[in-house]
PDB file of N, CA and C in Angstrom:
ATOM      1  N   SER A   1       3.218 -15.328  24.975  1.00  0.00           N
ATOM      2  CA  SER A   1       2.348 -13.838  24.914  1.00  0.00           C
ATOM      3  C   SER A   1       3.349 -12.803  25.247  1.00  0.00           C
ATOM      4  N   GLY A   2       4.651 -12.779  25.885  1.00  0.00           N
ATOM      5  CA  GLY A   2       5.331 -11.817  26.061  1.00  0.00           C
ATOM      6  C   GLY A   2       6.005 -11.215  24.745  1.00  0.00           C
ATOM      7  N   ILE A   3       6.285 -12.223  23.769  1.00  0.00           N
ATOM      8  CA  ILE A   3       7.242 -12.270  22.952  1.00  0.00           C
ATOM      9  C   ILE A   3       6.758 -11.690  21.887  1.00  0.00           C
ATOM     10  N   ILE A   4       5.193 -11.241  21.850  1.00  0.00           N
ATOM     11  CA  ILE A   4       4.139 -10.949  20.420  1.00  0.00           C
ATOM     12  C   ILE A   4       4.999  -9.412  20.055  1.00  0.00           C
ATOM     13  N   PRO A   5       5.005  -8.610  21.203  1.00  0.00           N
ATOM     14  CA  PRO A   5       5.427  -7.366  20.686  1.00  0.00           C
ATOM     15  C   PRO A   5       6.534  -7.062  20.001  1.00  0.00           C
ATOM     16  N   THR A   6       7.940  -8.349  20.557  1.00  0.00           N
ATOM     17  CA  THR A   6       8.819  -8.152  19.907  1.00  0.00           C
ATOM     18  C   THR A   6       8.809  -8.847  18.450  1.00  0.00           C
ATOM     19  N   VAL A   7       7.801  -9.667  18.577  1.00  0.00           N
ATOM     20  CA  VAL A   7       7.989 -10.336  17.025  1.00  0.00           C
ATOM     21  C   VAL A   7       7.373  -9.433  16.159  1.00  0.00           C
ATOM     22  N   ILE A   8       6.264  -8.450  16.371  1.00  0.00           N
ATOM     23  CA  ILE A   8       5.868  -7.585  15.747  1.00  0.00           C
ATOM     24  C   ILE A   8       6.608  -6.220  15.285  1.00  0.00           C
ATOM     25  N   ARG A   9       7.332  -6.038  16.297  1.00  0.00           N
ATOM     26  CA  ARG A   9       8.455  -4.721  16.073  1.00  0.00           C
ATOM     27  C   ARG A   9       9.208  -5.555  14.846  1.00  0.00           C
ATOM     28  N   PHE A  10       9.828  -6.713  15.101  1.00  0.00           N
ATOM     29  CA  PHE A  10      10.601  -7.694  14.067  1.00  0.00           C
ATOM     30  C   PHE A  10      10.283  -7.497  12.398  1.00  0.00           C
ATOM     31  N   ILE A  11       8.890  -7.990  12.509  1.00  0.00           N
ATOM     32  CA  ILE A  11       8.439  -8.107  11.179  1.00  0.00           C
ATOM     33  C   ILE A  11       7.853  -6.511  10.593  1.00  0.00           C
ATOM     34  N   THR A  12       7.563  -5.816  11.460  1.00  0.00           N
ATOM     35  CA  THR A  12       7.453  -4.189  10.673  1.00  0.00           C
ATOM     36  C   THR A  12       8.341  -3.613  10.351  1.00  0.00           C
ATOM     37  N   THR A  13      10.081  -3.847  10.809  1.00  0.00           N
ATOM     38  CA  THR A  13      10.947  -3.383  10.309  1.00  0.00           C
ATOM     39  C   THR A  13      11.835  -4.073   9.353  1.00  0.00           C
ATOM     40  N   GLN A  14      11.710  -5.332   9.280  1.00  0.00           N
ATOM     41  CA  GLN A  14      12.849  -6.480   8.698  1.00  0.00           C
ATOM     42  C   GLN A  14      11.869  -6.930   7.565  1.00  0.00           C
ATOM     43  N   GLY A  15      12.161  -6.686   6.154  1.00  0.00           N
ATOM     44  CA  GLY A  15      11.212  -7.041   5.240  1.00  0.00           C
ATOM     45  C   GLY A  15      11.695  -8.451   4.755  1.00  0.00           C
ATOM     46  N   ARG A  16      12.425  -8.909   4.897  1.00  0.00           N
ATOM     47  CA  ARG A  16      13.111 -10.076   4.312  1.00  0.00           C
ATOM     48  C   ARG A  16      12.084 -11.133   4.309  1.00  0.00           C
ATOM     49  N   MET A  17      11.726 -11.866   3.294  1.00  0.00           N
ATOM     50  CA  MET A  17      10.642 -12.767   3.282  1.00  0.00           C
ATOM     51  C   MET A  17      11.195 -14.131   4.487  1.00  0.00           C
ATOM     52  N   LYS A  18      12.772 -14.225   4.157  1.00  0.00           N
ATOM     53  CA  LYS A  18      12.843 -15.750   5.255  1.00  0.00           C
ATOM     54  C   LYS A  18      12.786 -15.714   6.596  1.00  0.00           C
ATOM     55  N   PHE A  19      12.778 -13.899   6.852  1.00  0.00           N
ATOM     56  CA  PHE A  19      12.558 -14.121   8.308  1.00  0.00           C
ATOM     57  C   PHE A  19      11.071 -13.793   8.632  1.00  0.00           C
ATOM     58  N   VAL A  20       9.996 -12.874   7.804  1.00  0.00           N
ATOM     59  CA  VAL A  20       8.992 -12.422   8.322  1.00  0.00           C
ATOM     60  C   VAL A  20       7.951 -13.372   7.887  1.00  0.00           C
ATOM     61  N   ARG A  21       8.116 -14.223   6.890  1.00  0.00           N
ATOM     62  CA  ARG A  21       7.034 -15.681   6.592  1.00  0.00           C
ATOM     63  C   ARG A  21       6.894 -16.591   7.561  1.00  0.00           C
ATOM     64  N   PRO A  22       7.921 -17.351   8.434  1.00  0.00           N
ATOM     65  CA  PRO A  22       8.077 -18.044   9.482  1.00  0.00           C
ATOM     66  C   PRO A  22       7.222 -17.432  10.426  1.00  0.00           C
ATOM     67  N   LEU A  23       7.644 -16.100  10.548  1.00  0.00           N
ATOM     68  CA  LEU A  23       6.813 -15.302  11.876  1.00  0.00           C
ATOM     69  C   LEU A  23       5.494 -15.557  12.051  1.00  0.00           C
ATOM     70  N   TYR A  24       5.244 -14.816  10.527  1.00  0.00           N
ATOM     71  CA  TYR A  24       3.653 -14.811  10.368  1.00  0.00           C
ATOM     72  C   TYR A  24       2.826 -16.124  10.604  1.00  0.00           C
ATOM     73  N   ARG A  25       3.751 -17.129   9.921  1.00  0.00           N
ATOM     74  CA  ARG A  25       3.011 -18.336   9.824  1.00  0.00           C
ATOM     75  C   ARG A  25       2.814 -18.842  11.095  1.00  0.00           C
ATOM     76  N   ALA A  26       3.889 -18.646  12.153  1.00  0.00           N
ATOM     77  CA  ALA A  26       3.705 -18.799  13.288  1.00  0.00           C
ATOM     78  C   ALA A  26       2.763 -18.247  14.081  1.00  0.00           C
ATOM     79  N   LEU A  27       2.779 -16.810  14.028  1.00  0.00           N
ATOM     80  CA  LEU A  27       2.087 -16.146  14.903  1.00  0.00           C
ATOM     81  C   LEU A  27       0.101 -16.718  14.238  1.00  0.00           C
ATOM     82  N   TYR A  28      -0.068 -16.463  13.025  1.00  0.00           N
ATOM     83  CA  TYR A  28      -1.049 -17.209  12.747  1.00  0.00           C
ATOM     84  C   TYR A  28      -1.696 -18.411  13.063  1.00  0.00           C
ATOM     85  N   LYS A  29      -1.112 -19.169  13.545  1.00  0.00           N
ATOM     86  CA  LYS A  29      -1.139 -20.533  14.030  1.00  0.00           C
ATOM     87  C   LYS A  29      -1.612 -20.789  15.341  1.00  0.00           C
ATOM     88  N   SER A  30      -1.213 -19.965  15.840  1.00  0.00           N
ATOM     89  CA  SER A  30      -1.417 -19.283  17.540  1.00  0.00           C
ATOM     90  C   SER A  30      -2.837 -18.795  17.819  1.00  0.00           C
ATOM     91  N   GLU A  31      -3.451 -19.067  18.729  1.00  0.00           N
ATOM     92  CA  GLU A  31      -4.584 -18.841  18.909  1.00  0.00           C
ATOM     93  C   GLU A  31      -4.434 -17.374  19.659  1.00  0.00           C
ATOM     94  N   MET A  32      -3.598 -16.744  20.364  1.00  0.00           N
ATOM     95  CA  MET A  32      -3.416 -15.487  20.729  1.00  0.00           C
ATOM     96  C   MET A  32      -2.954 -14.606  19.486  1.00  0.00           C
ATOM     97  N   GLY A  33      -2.199 -15.008  18.329  1.00  0.00           N
ATOM     98  CA  GLY A  33      -1.372 -14.215  17.563  1.00  0.00           C
ATOM     99  C   GLY A  33      -2.231 -13.943  16.045  1.00  0.00           C
ATOM    100  N   LYS A  34      -3.394 -14.804  16.045  1.00  0.00           N
ATOM    101  CA  LYS A  34      -3.889 -14.759  14.853  1.00  0.00           C
ATOM    102  C   LYS A  34      -4.218 -13.701  14.313  1.00  0.00           C
ATOM    103  N   GLU A  35      -5.402 -13.046  14.968  1.00  0.00           N
ATOM    104  CA  GLU A  35      -5.645 -11.865  15.149  1.00  0.00           C
ATOM    105  C   GLU A  35      -4.840 -10.384  14.555  1.00  0.00           C
ATOM    106  N   ILE A  36      -3.917 -10.457  15.492  1.00  0.00           N
ATOM    107  CA  ILE A  36      -2.537  -9.937  15.496  1.00  0.00           C
ATOM    108  C   ILE A  36      -1.821  -9.910  14.192  1.00  0.00           C
ATOM    109  N   ALA A  37      -1.510 -11.087  13.627  1.00  0.00           N
ATOM    110  CA  ALA A  37      -0.809 -11.039  12.517  1.00  0.00           C
ATOM    111  C   ALA A  37      -1.330 -10.789  11.519  1.00  0.00           C
ATOM    112  N   VAL A  38      -2.866 -10.997  11.106  1.00  0.00           N
ATOM    113  CA  VAL A  38      -3.729 -10.568  10.088  1.00  0.00           C
ATOM    114  C   VAL A  38      -3.698  -9.082  10.210  1.00  0.00           C
ATOM    115  N   LYS A  39      -3.920  -8.313  11.290  1.00  0.00           N
ATOM    116  CA  LYS A  39      -4.136  -6.553  11.564  1.00  0.00           C
ATOM    117  C   LYS A  39      -2.685  -6.344  11.469  1.00  0.00           C
ATOM    118  N   THR A  40      -1.610  -6.414  11.735  1.00  0.00           N
ATOM    119  CA  THR A  40      -0.194  -6.523  11.320  1.00  0.00           C
ATOM    120  C   THR A  40       0.195  -6.424   9.989  1.00  0.00           C
ATOM    121  N   PHE A  41      -0.631  -7.309   8.895  1.00  0.00           N
ATOM    122  CA  PHE A  41       0.301  -7.616   7.934  1.00  0.00           C
ATOM    123  C   PHE A  41      -0.653  -6.726   7.163  1.00  0.00           C
ATOM    124  N   LEU A  42      -1.894  -6.782   7.485  1.00  0.00           N
ATOM    125  CA  LEU A  42      -2.846  -5.631   6.508  1.00  0.00           C
ATOM    126  C   LEU A  42      -2.270  -4.245   6.526  1.00  0.00           C
ATOM    127  N   ALA A  43      -1.752  -3.472   7.790  1.00  0.00           N
ATOM    128  CA  ALA A  43      -1.191  -2.354   8.065  1.00  0.00           C
ATOM    129  C   ALA A  43       0.427  -2.356   7.345  1.00  0.00           C
ATOM    130  N   ASN A  44       0.868  -3.068   7.355  1.00  0.00           N
ATOM    131  CA  ASN A  44       2.277  -3.450   6.788  1.00  0.00           C
ATOM    132  C   ASN A  44       2.713  -3.918   5.185  1.00  0.00           C
ATOM    133  N   ARG A  45       1.462  -4.131   4.681  1.00  0.00           N
ATOM    134  CA  ARG A  45       1.550  -5.121   3.296  1.00  0.00           C
ATOM    135  C   ARG A  45       2.348  -4.590   2.249  1.00  0.00           C
ATOM    136  N   ASP A  46       2.275  -3.024   2.086  1.00  0.00           N
ATOM    137  CA  ASP A  46       3.338  -2.455   1.168  1.00  0.00           C
ATOM    138  C   ASP A  46       4.540  -2.066   1.588  1.00  0.00           C
ATOM    139  N   PHE A  47       4.716  -2.484   2.640  1.00  0.00           N
ATOM    140  CA  PHE A  47       6.317  -2.534   3.267  1.00  0.00           C
ATOM    141  C   PHE A  47       7.139  -3.455   2.510  1.00  0.00           C
ATOM    142  N   TYR A  48       6.557  -4.540   2.486  1.00  0.00           N
ATOM    143  CA  TYR A  48       6.988  -6.123   1.872  1.00  0.00           C
ATOM    144  C   TYR A  48       7.407  -5.914   0.405  1.00  0.00           C
ATOM    145  N   HIS A  49       8.246  -6.875  -0.117  1.00  0.00           N
ATOM    146  CA  HIS A  49       8.651  -7.039  -1.535  1.00  0.00           C
ATOM    147  C   HIS A  49       7.316  -7.719  -2.398  1.00  0.00           C
ATOM    148  N   PRO A  50       6.594  -7.293  -3.186  1.00  0.00           N
ATOM    149  CA  PRO A  50       5.541  -7.848  -3.651  1.00  0.00           C
ATOM    150  C   PRO A  50       5.458  -9.430  -3.743  1.00  0.00           C
ATOM    151  N   ILE A  51       6.601 -10.716  -3.748  1.00  0.00           N
ATOM    152  CA  ILE A  51       6.339 -11.359  -3.643  1.00  0.00           C
ATOM    153  C   ILE A  51       6.126 -12.161  -2.186  1.00  0.00           C
ATOM    154  N   ALA A  52       7.249 -11.308  -1.446  1.00  0.00           N
ATOM    155  CA  ALA A  52       7.267 -11.725   0.341  1.00  0.00           C
ATOM    156  C   ALA A  52       5.333 -11.139   0.753  1.00  0.00           C
ATOM    157  N   SER A  53       4.797 -10.175   0.074  1.00  0.00           N
ATOM    158  CA  SER A  53       3.595  -9.883   0.438  1.00  0.00           C
ATOM    159  C   SER A  53       2.564 -10.929   0.253  1.00  0.00           C
ATOM    160  N   LYS A  54       2.683 -11.487  -1.589  1.00  0.00           N
ATOM    161  CA  LYS A  54       1.636 -12.574  -1.755  1.00  0.00           C
ATOM    162  C   LYS A  54       1.904 -13.750  -0.990  1.00  0.00           C
ATOM    163  N   MET A  55       3.045 -13.963  -1.059  1.00  0.00           N
ATOM    164  CA  MET A  55       3.299 -15.575  -0.226  1.00  0.00           C
ATOM    165  C   MET A  55       2.884 -15.222   1.322  1.00  0.00           C
ATOM    166  N   VAL A  56       2.996 -14.620   2.029  1.00  0.00           N
ATOM    167  CA  VAL A  56       2.407 -14.334   3.547  1.00  0.00           C
ATOM    168  C   VAL A  56       0.698 -14.085   3.469  1.00  0.00           C
ATOM    169  N   ALA A  57       0.243 -13.341   2.497  1.00  0.00           N
ATOM    170  CA  ALA A  57      -1.431 -13.170   2.084  1.00  0.00           C
ATOM    171  C   ALA A  57      -1.678 -14.560   1.973  1.00  0.00           C
ATOM    172  N   THR A  58      -1.045 -15.232   1.317  1.00  0.00           N
ATOM    173  CA  THR A  58      -1.782 -16.567   0.739  1.00  0.00           C
ATOM    174  C   THR A  58      -1.787 -17.447   2.259  1.00  0.00           C
ATOM    175  N   ASP A  59      -0.521 -17.277   2.630  1.00  0.00           N
ATOM    176  CA  ASP A  59      -0.456 -18.457   4.175  1.00  0.00           C
ATOM    177  C   ASP A  59      -1.508 -17.971   5.138  1.00  0.00           C
ATOM    178  N   MET A  60      -1.613 -16.424   5.122  1.00  0.00           N
ATOM    179  CA  MET A  60      -3.106 -16.405   6.171  1.00  0.00           C
ATOM    180  C   MET A  60      -4.353 -16.134   5.441  1.00  0.00           C
ATOM    181  N   SER A  61      -4.295 -16.539   4.444  1.00  0.00           N
ATOM    182  CA  SER A  61      -5.843 -16.370   3.676  1.00  0.00           C
ATOM    183  C   SER A  61      -6.562 -15.277   3.709  1.00  0.00           C
ATOM    184  N   VAL A  62      -5.467 -14.142   3.527  1.00  0.00           N
ATOM    185  CA  VAL A  62      -5.565 -12.722   3.458  1.00  0.00           C
ATOM    186  C   VAL A  62      -6.336 -12.393   2.245  1.00  0.00           C
ATOM    187  N   GLY A  63      -7.288 -12.024   1.742  1.00  0.00           N
ATOM    188  CA  GLY A  63      -7.999 -11.569   0.603  1.00  0.00           C
ATOM    189  C   GLY A  63      -7.377 -10.453  -0.153  1.00  0.00           C
ATOM    190  N   LYS A  64      -7.494 -10.206  -1.523  1.00  0.00           N
ATOM    191  CA  LYS A  64      -6.600  -9.299  -2.251  1.00  0.00           C
ATOM    192  C   LYS A  64      -7.707  -8.259  -2.345  1.00  0.00           C
ATOM    193  N   THR A  65      -7.040  -6.813  -2.356  1.00  0.00           N
ATOM    194  CA  THR A  65      -8.172  -5.974  -2.864  1.00  0.00           C
ATOM    195  C   THR A  65      -8.100  -5.477  -3.761  1.00  0.00           C
ATOM    196  N   GLU A  66      -8.895  -4.549  -4.144  1.00  0.00           N
ATOM    197  CA  GLU A  66      -9.296  -4.174  -5.551  1.00  0.00           C
ATOM    198  C   GLU A  66      -8.044  -3.436  -6.196  1.00  0.00           C
ATOM    199  N   GLU A  67      -7.194  -2.644  -5.619  1.00  0.00           N
ATOM    200  CA  GLU A  67      -6.258  -2.030  -6.060  1.00  0.00           C
ATOM    201  C   GLU A  67      -5.111  -3.548  -6.785  1.00  0.00           C
ATOM    202  N   ASP A  68      -5.070  -4.209  -5.871  1.00  0.00           N
ATOM    203  CA  ASP A  68      -4.267  -5.552  -6.346  1.00  0.00           C
ATOM    204  C   ASP A  68      -4.598  -5.953  -7.808  1.00  0.00           C
ATOM    205  N   GLY A  69      -5.831  -6.111  -7.840  1.00  0.00           N
ATOM    206  CA  GLY A  69      -6.640  -6.789  -9.388  1.00  0.00           C
ATOM    207  C   GLY A  69      -6.398  -5.590 -10.319  1.00  0.00           C
ATOM    208  N   GLU A  70      -6.311  -4.332 -10.030  1.00  0.00           N
ATOM    209  CA  GLU A  70      -5.996  -3.292 -10.946  1.00  0.00           C
ATOM    210  C   GLU A  70      -4.901  -3.240 -11.345  1.00  0.00           C
ATOM    211  N   SER A  71      -3.807  -3.380 -10.757  1.00  0.00           N
ATOM    212  CA  SER A  71      -2.264  -3.246 -11.000  1.00  0.00           C
ATOM    213  C   SER A  71      -2.408  -4.503 -11.958  1.00  0.00           C
ATOM    214  N   LYS A  72      -2.528  -5.789 -11.543  1.00  0.00           N
ATOM    215  CA  LYS A  72      -2.597  -7.113 -12.377  1.00  0.00           C
ATOM    216  C   LYS A  72      -3.165  -6.857 -13.643  1.00  0.00           C
ATOM    217  N   SER A  73      -4.367  -6.440 -13.794  1.00  0.00           N
ATOM    218  CA  SER A  73      -4.900  -6.106 -15.250  1.00  0.00           C
ATOM    219  C   SER A  73      -3.813  -5.029 -15.912  1.00  0.00           C
ATOM    220  N   LYS A  74      -3.516  -4.206 -15.085  1.00  0.00           N
ATOM    221  CA  LYS A  74      -2.690  -2.994 -16.010  1.00  0.00           C
ATOM    222  C   LYS A  74      -1.016  -3.959 -16.472  1.00  0.00           C
ATOM    223  N   LYS A  75      -0.800  -4.505 -15.746  1.00  0.00           N
ATOM    224  CA  LYS A  75       0.237  -5.264 -15.688  1.00  0.00           C
ATOM    225  C   LYS A  75       0.322  -6.511 -16.807  1.00  0.00           C
ATOM    226  N   LYS A  76      -0.882  -7.291 -17.018  1.00  0.00           N
ATOM    227  CA  LYS A  76      -1.351  -7.816 -17.999  1.00  0.00           C
ATOM    228  C   LYS A  76      -1.569  -7.520 -19.479  1.00  0.00           C
ATOM    229  N   GLY A  77      -2.169  -6.035 -19.327  1.00  0.00           N
ATOM    230  CA  GLY A  77      -2.031  -5.611 -20.642  1.00  0.00           C
ATOM    231  C   GLY A  77      -0.945  -4.745 -21.193  1.00  0.00           C
ATOM    232  N   ILE A  78       0.105  -4.690 -20.152  1.00  0.00           N
ATOM    233  CA  ILE A  78       1.414  -4.114 -20.482  1.00  0.00           C
ATOM    234  C   ILE A  78       2.142  -5.434 -21.210  1.00  0.00           C
ATOM    235  N   SER A  79       2.018  -6.633 -20.653  1.00  0.00           N
ATOM    236  CA  SER A  79       2.488  -7.704 -21.330  1.00  0.00           C
ATOM    237  C   SER A  79       1.889  -8.218 -22.442  1.00  0.00           C
ATOM    238  N   LEU A  80       0.841  -8.025 -22.693  1.00  0.00           N
ATOM    239  CA  LEU A  80       0.320  -8.608 -23.946  1.00  0.00           C
ATOM    240  C   LEU A  80       0.693  -7.380 -24.837  1.00  0.00           C
ATOM    241  N   MET A  81       0.943  -6.305 -24.601  1.00  0.00           N
ATOM    242  CA  MET A  81       1.278  -5.678 -25.542  1.00  0.00           C
ATOM    243  C   MET A  81       2.886  -5.630 -25.962  1.00  0.00           C
ATOM    244  N   ALA A  82       3.863  -5.981 -25.199  1.00  0.00           N
ATOM    245  CA  ALA A  82       4.958  -6.427 -25.361  1.00  0.00           C
ATOM    246  C   ALA A  82       4.884  -7.362 -26.310  1.00  0.00           C
ATOM    247  N   VAL A  83       4.050  -8.626 -25.891  1.00  0.00           N
ATOM    248  CA  VAL A  83       4.030  -9.810 -26.951  1.00  0.00           C
ATOM    249  C   VAL A  83       3.741  -9.455 -28.208  1.00  0.00           C
ATOM    250  N   GLY A  84       2.862  -8.668 -28.311  1.00  0.00           N
ATOM    251  CA  GLY A  84       2.120  -7.739 -29.499  1.00  0.00           C
ATOM    252  C   GLY A  84       3.552  -7.534 -30.381  1.00  0.00           C
ATOM    253  N   ALA A  85       4.394  -6.471 -29.741  1.00  0.00           N
ATOM    254  CA  ALA A  85       5.248  -5.870 -30.190  1.00  0.00           C
ATOM    255  C   ALA A  85       6.625  -7.090 -30.573  1.00  0.00           C
ATOM    256  N   VAL A  86       6.848  -7.917 -30.167  1.00  0.00           N
ATOM    257  CA  VAL A  86       7.602  -8.827 -30.146  1.00  0.00           C
ATOM    258  C   VAL A  86       7.156  -9.510 -31.482  1.00  0.00           C
ATOM    259  N   VAL A  87       5.956  -9.866 -32.029  1.00  0.00           N
ATOM    260  CA  VAL A  87       5.566 -10.739 -32.874  1.00  0.00           C
ATOM    261  C   VAL A  87       5.500  -9.799 -33.676  1.00  0.00           C
ATOM    262  N   VAL A  88       5.341  -8.403 -33.872  1.00  0.00           N
ATOM    263  CA  VAL A  88       5.328  -7.442 -35.030  1.00  0.00           C
ATOM    264  C   VAL A  88       6.925  -7.721 -35.666  1.00  0.00           C
ATOM    265  N   VAL A  89       7.912  -7.020 -34.727  1.00  0.00           N
ATOM    266  CA  VAL A  89       8.781  -7.408 -34.939  1.00  0.00           C
ATOM    267  C   VAL A  89      10.091  -8.664 -35.604  1.00  0.00           C
ATOM    268  N   ALA A  90       9.257  -9.499 -35.004  1.00  0.00           N
ATOM    269  CA  ALA A  90       9.549 -10.653 -35.676  1.00  0.00           C
ATOM    270  C   ALA A  90       9.239 -11.027 -37.259  1.00  0.00           C
ATOM    271  N   ALA A  91       7.767 -10.599 -37.187  1.00  0.00           N
ATOM    272  CA  ALA A  91       7.318 -10.383 -38.540  1.00  0.00           C
ATOM    273  C   ALA A  91       8.079  -9.537 -39.462  1.00  0.00           C
ATOM    274  N   ALA A  92       8.171  -8.613 -39.347  1.00  0.00           N
ATOM    275  CA  ALA A  92       9.269  -7.552 -39.761  1.00  0.00           C
ATOM    276  C   ALA A  92      10.574  -8.248 -40.319  1.00  0.00           C
ATOM    277  N   VAL A  93      11.535  -8.794 -39.350  1.00  0.00           N
ATOM    278  CA  VAL A  93      12.406  -9.336 -39.417  1.00  0.00           C
ATOM    279  C   VAL A  93      12.303 -10.340 -40.659  1.00  0.00           C
ATOM    280  N   GLY A  94      11.256 -11.132 -40.345  1.00  0.00           N
ATOM    281  CA  GLY A  94      11.213 -12.387 -41.486  1.00  0.00           C
ATOM    282  C   GLY A  94      10.702 -11.889 -42.660  1.00  0.00           C
ATOM    283  N   ILE A  95      10.210 -10.913 -43.179  1.00  0.00           N
ATOM    284  CA  ILE A  95       9.865 -10.378 -44.369  1.00  0.00           C
ATOM    285  C   ILE A  95      10.870 -10.107 -45.026  1.00  0.00           C
ATOM    286  N   ALA A  96      11.886  -9.102 -43.967  1.00  0.00           N
ATOM    287  CA  ALA A  96      13.295  -8.893 -44.543  1.00  0.00           C
ATOM    288  C   ALA A  96      13.792  -9.731 -45.271  1.00  0.00           C
ATOM    289  N   LEU A  97      14.531 -10.938 -44.156  1.00  0.00           N
ATOM    290  CA  LEU A  97      15.359 -12.144 -44.585  1.00  0.00           C
ATOM    291  C   LEU A  97      14.742 -12.629 -45.996  1.00  0.00           C
ATOM    292  N   ARG A  98      13.659 -13.141 -46.037  1.00  0.00           N
ATOM    293  CA  ARG A  98      12.986 -13.439 -47.123  1.00  0.00           C
ATOM    294  C   ARG A  98      13.119 -12.629 -48.227  1.00  0.00           C
ATOM    295  N   ARG A  99      12.942 -11.102 -48.420  1.00  0.00           N
ATOM    296  CA  ARG A  99      13.409 -10.512 -49.445  1.00  0.00           C
ATOM    297  C   ARG A  99      14.373 -10.493 -49.867  1.00  0.00           C
ATOM    298  N   GLY A 100      15.597 -10.733 -49.067  1.00  0.00           N
ATOM    299  CA  GLY A 100      17.165 -10.738 -49.241  1.00  0.00           C
ATOM    300  C   GLY A 100      17.448 -11.711 -49.824  1.00  0.00           C
ATOM    301  N   LYS A 101      16.757 -12.939 -49.611  1.00  0.00           N
ATOM    302  CA  LYS A 101      17.350 -14.233 -50.608  1.00  0.00           C
ATOM    303  C   LYS A 101      16.854 -14.026 -51.791  1.00  0.00           C
ATOM    304  N   ARG A 102      15.670 -13.159 -52.355  1.00  0.00           N
ATOM    305  CA  ARG A 102      15.151 -13.109 -53.941  1.00  0.00           C
ATOM    306  C   ARG A 102      16.391 -12.685 -54.818  1.00  0.00           C
TER     307      ARG A 102
END
């Protein structure tokens, strides 16, 4: 129990997933650290890289916020627009190539 403050200080100042994720897992599995791990993670979630944040949240079964859902839907919309643009460009190139063969 004496090491918990040191671990918390480390995981709130170091964002590397290879260091942070195992420490959050260990805290979460312990009786005395479970609640502290969740509170600390939720307070510092934005500090971590998005992939690290997602993986730690999954490890601790922490729910996603509405904000996360909004950003995913925006990203999905942008992705669909990018795919649509690629299809249009590919069709235009195909048409140009066919006209050149005539």
